Amino acid sequence: MIQVENLSKSFTLHNQGGTVIPVMEGAAFDVAAGECVGLIGASGAGKSTLMRMLYGNYLAASGHVRIGGVDVATAEPREILALRRETLGYVSQFLRVVPRVSTLDVVAEPLLRTGHALDAAQARARELLARLNIPERLWGLSPTTFSGGEQQRVNIARGFAYDYPALLLDEPTASLDATNREVVLTLIEDAKARGAAIVGIFHDEAARDRVCDRVIDAAAFTPGMAA
Amino acid sequence: MTPLLQVEGVAKFYGARVGCTDVSFDLYPGEVMGIVGESGSGKSTLLNCLAGHLTPDAGAVRFDTKTDGLRDTVTMREPERRMLGRTDWAFVHQHARDGLRMNVSAGGNVGERLMAVGARHYGSIRDTATDWLGRVEINADRIDDRPTAFSGGMQQRLQIARNLVTGPRLVFMDEPTGGLDVSVQARLLDLLRGLVREMGLSAIIVTHDLAVVRLLADRLMVMKDGHVVETGLTDQVLDDPQHAYTQLLVSSVLQV
Amino acid sequence: MTDYNFAYLDEQTKRMIRRAILKGLAIPGYQVPFASREMPMPYGWGTGGVQVSAAVLMPEDTFKVIDQGADDTTNAVSIRRFFQKTAGVAVTEATAKASVIQTRHRIPEEDLREDQILVYQVPIPEPLRFLEPSEVETRKMHSLEEYGLMHVKLYEDISQHGAIATAYAYPVKVEGRYVMDPSPIPKFDNPKLEMAAIQLFGAGREQRIYAVPPYSKVVSLDFEDFPFEASKADHPCDLCGATDSYLDELIVDDDGGRLFMCSDTDYCQGRRAAGHVGAQGVPIEEDAA
């Protein structure tokens, strides 16, 4: 489902004398459908950079990221947008939404964008918000005013509302209590069971051991940091 | 898939000074593209060339017309271009008073485009106007008030209703949230996003506000001194800018 | 005769105006710009109409002038005397006897014939001016037949008054092409715009001439659910009893006593001479007419 091939990345800081910082070289791995791969490595090893490159958020210097038939490293913006809409979900650590939109609509949006009926989309959103223990009285409010933990759970609900064939998870269990952590891990196991290919970053080792089939050390792709 | 708008080598000069030059891109149905850059970067000149308000000195602006497919709107006859301007295209001005008739009621403002394309039934024109005022969150009982009695945010929403009432396929927006309070901006952005999704609109939004494009635009084009210096997915350009100018632009934004 | 050139204007100017008139007749409803001359009367007193009359008058013509239907107002009398003096033409108050009729704000009640010319005095020739102040833009709208704005004005009428409240200068479309301001005639007169006579419109200050050739199709703009209505006061003429003529309302005493009478004085006079008597009218003797 996900094939990464000889991927490299460097940042050029034009406003600091054109300094070039190579951050990744020769990254290569595959993730099959129904498989969950954990990215590990010390802070700064490039886990988040790699995730962002998989999502098309960072531009690759060279190499390929093939997801569902699209090479994210070279695709046109509209191809990446279609991929993100239909195929590739991303649960980041930060919630970025239009102010004023209700939590229910935020969670239902990925379903509406893929042509699901409003009723069905909202029903699914309610179910997820309830499972993640977001009090019902908050559903009509914008999540921009919520606490960090609540925002994190809204983000997860949004990421799991639509059944993406491929999922990127950035610290999905961080700052969650035991009950909600269990709900999220179950969601991940369910996604694997329906055949989703998942790449995740988990600092929570127990969570990683439970859901990941194998791990990849990002340090192996970091120039000058290879183990 | 046929692009809705195909722009090729568009250039506009003001004497020896470059307005914009060598601009090419394809816009596909349903896409929202942002054009950012500082004042004088040529983004408004480009928008006006695309919308037929200015005649470019070079290049082609092909629009996928309903009847004849891709047609160059630069060489098209003026009546045809103006017809596009009140049917398939819409233009939202930064200042609502440039896009509204200030001495005509809200209902008349919304109804004008309908009457311009032949609507001759008062009752149905009024029903459509009422419906559109509702969609842009203006109370139906304000239908006979003139825009001069409206707040800035309401005027801007009225301008949007007036433009979208004929179901255009391409909307040009010039700083649509400029000059509005932050809370009013948020409401307008939410409204625009909803309308874009519901109506499957394509849009080109010129702004200098990076927060606006992050929320509204799928794609971004960065302009400086009349040239396009960078294009790409909005979040990619903002989070991983490649060009020196874009890096400067992104790093100059105040974080809240 | 006098020392004036025939009908005051010099021959070159009359030729220029006739060319504008011919162009106007060739493109019904289209506003032809012309080099309006200074006339020995103020703008607003019919300088456009006077120039058109001067260009069409022939020595054998019989000339009539009406102002809001009346032959005896200051304005009508001055213009009639002006051409009496400068052209030496015969003048009349009888509609049927006139070959050229200059009018302000009315069309005579009596049907006009093919051998007659009706000349209108026009204050503002541009029907779109009310909503679009730019001349460049209104010209473009005419040339591209973009007339949606005209209906916006009628829409505003209905939304504010519950009906199309425009009572005069009611916009029309001529021969399915140009939207035209018929000058400030009451909309009661609009159906009469389809007539046998030549109609010429002159706007002196705005320097425009336009025309409606005989038997042209002239349609008053409206909405399907608010159709055009040629309305008048719902009353017969108190002097001659006519029920088919446009009426003026007069307050006749300090107690609000009212009198309705035909605005077309020649028409009213003719009916009374024929023996018709209205509610407040008295029969007139033949010699008193």
mmCIF file of C-alpha atoms in Angstrom, chain A residues 9-15 52 55-60 76-78 80-81 84 96-101 105 109 112-113 158, chain B residues 1 28 31 137 183 186-191 193 197 214-215 218-219 232-233 235-237 239-244 247-248 251:
data_model
loop_
_atom_site.group_PDB
_atom_site.id
_atom_site.type_symbol
_atom_site.label_atom_id
_atom_site.label_comp_id
_atom_site.label_asym_id
_atom_site.label_seq_id
_atom_site.Cartn_x
_atom_site.Cartn_y
_atom_site.Cartn_z
ATOM 1 C CA LYS A 9 15.217 15.672 2.071
ATOM 2 C CA SER A 10 17.194 18.793 2.825
ATOM 3 C CA PHE A 11 16.232 22.267 3.925
ATOM 4 C CA THR A 12 17.809 25.322 2.285
ATOM 5 C CA LEU A 13 17.638 28.380 4.517
ATOM 6 C CA HIS A 14 17.834 31.211 2.003
ATOM 7 C CA ASN A 15 17.551 33.852 4.656
ATOM 8 C CA ARG A 52 5.125 14.954 6.660
ATOM 9 C CA TYR A 55 1.579 13.196 3.505
ATOM 10 C CA GLY A 56 3.012 15.564 0.903
ATOM 11 C CA ASN A 57 3.343 18.340 3.440
ATOM 12 C CA TYR A 58 7.121 18.453 2.961
ATOM 13 C CA LEU A 59 8.604 18.340 -0.494
ATOM 14 C CA ALA A 60 10.973 15.468 -1.230
ATOM 15 C CA GLU A 76 0.392 17.473 -8.952
ATOM 16 C CA PRO A 77 -1.318 19.245 -6.077
ATOM 17 C CA ARG A 78 -4.733 18.041 -7.198
ATOM 18 C CA ILE A 80 -2.300 14.773 -3.681
ATOM 19 C CA LEU A 81 -5.565 16.451 -2.663
ATOM 20 C CA ARG A 84 -5.795 12.887 0.950
ATOM 21 C CA ARG A 96 -6.284 23.072 12.572
ATOM 22 C CA VAL A 97 -9.855 24.039 11.770
ATOM 23 C CA VAL A 98 -11.876 27.034 10.680
ATOM 24 C CA PRO A 99 -12.978 28.881 13.799
ATOM 25 C CA ARG A 100 -16.703 28.760 14.590
ATOM 26 C CA VAL A 101 -17.361 25.353 12.968
ATOM 27 C CA ASP A 105 -19.169 19.176 11.648
ATOM 28 C CA GLU A 109 -16.267 16.703 7.242
ATOM 29 C CA LEU A 112 -19.043 14.810 3.556
ATOM 30 C CA ARG A 113 -16.052 15.483 1.312
ATOM 31 C CA ARG A 158 -11.938 13.182 12.573
ATOM 32 C CA MET B 1 -9.981 15.770 -17.075
ATOM 33 C CA TYR B 28 -9.393 22.104 -12.189
ATOM 34 C CA GLU B 31 -10.049 23.547 -6.819
ATOM 35 C CA GLU B 137 -26.907 34.511 7.131
ATOM 36 C CA SER B 183 -14.370 37.458 14.237
ATOM 37 C CA ALA B 186 -13.813 33.761 10.584
ATOM 38 C CA ARG B 187 -17.542 33.699 9.937
ATOM 39 C CA LEU B 188 -17.008 34.676 6.321
ATOM 40 C CA LEU B 189 -14.309 32.059 5.808
ATOM 41 C CA ASP B 190 -16.547 29.366 7.215
ATOM 42 C CA LEU B 191 -19.356 30.507 4.947
ATOM 43 C CA ARG B 193 -15.740 27.093 2.632
ATOM 44 C CA ARG B 197 -17.950 22.561 -1.044
ATOM 45 C CA ARG B 214 -4.369 28.083 4.715
ATOM 46 C CA LEU B 215 -8.042 27.677 5.534
ATOM 47 C CA ASP B 218 -6.000 23.888 -1.805
ATOM 48 C CA ARG B 219 -3.139 25.301 -3.816
ATOM 49 C CA GLY B 232 2.302 23.969 -4.752
ATOM 50 C CA LEU B 233 -0.078 22.508 -2.211
ATOM 51 C CA ASP B 235 0.231 23.415 3.364
ATOM 52 C CA GLN B 236 3.406 22.287 1.605
ATOM 53 C CA VAL B 237 4.273 25.823 0.461
ATOM 54 C CA ASP B 239 5.257 24.510 5.937
ATOM 55 C CA ASP B 240 8.156 23.749 3.617
ATOM 56 C CA PRO B 241 8.714 26.870 1.516
ATOM 57 C CA GLN B 242 11.437 26.474 -1.108
ATOM 58 C CA HIS B 243 11.986 29.988 -2.425
ATOM 59 C CA ALA B 244 13.863 32.618 -0.444
ATOM 60 C CA GLN B 247 10.567 31.616 3.415
ATOM 61 C CA LEU B 248 10.768 35.278 4.318
ATOM 62 C CA SER B 251 8.632 33.612 8.756
#
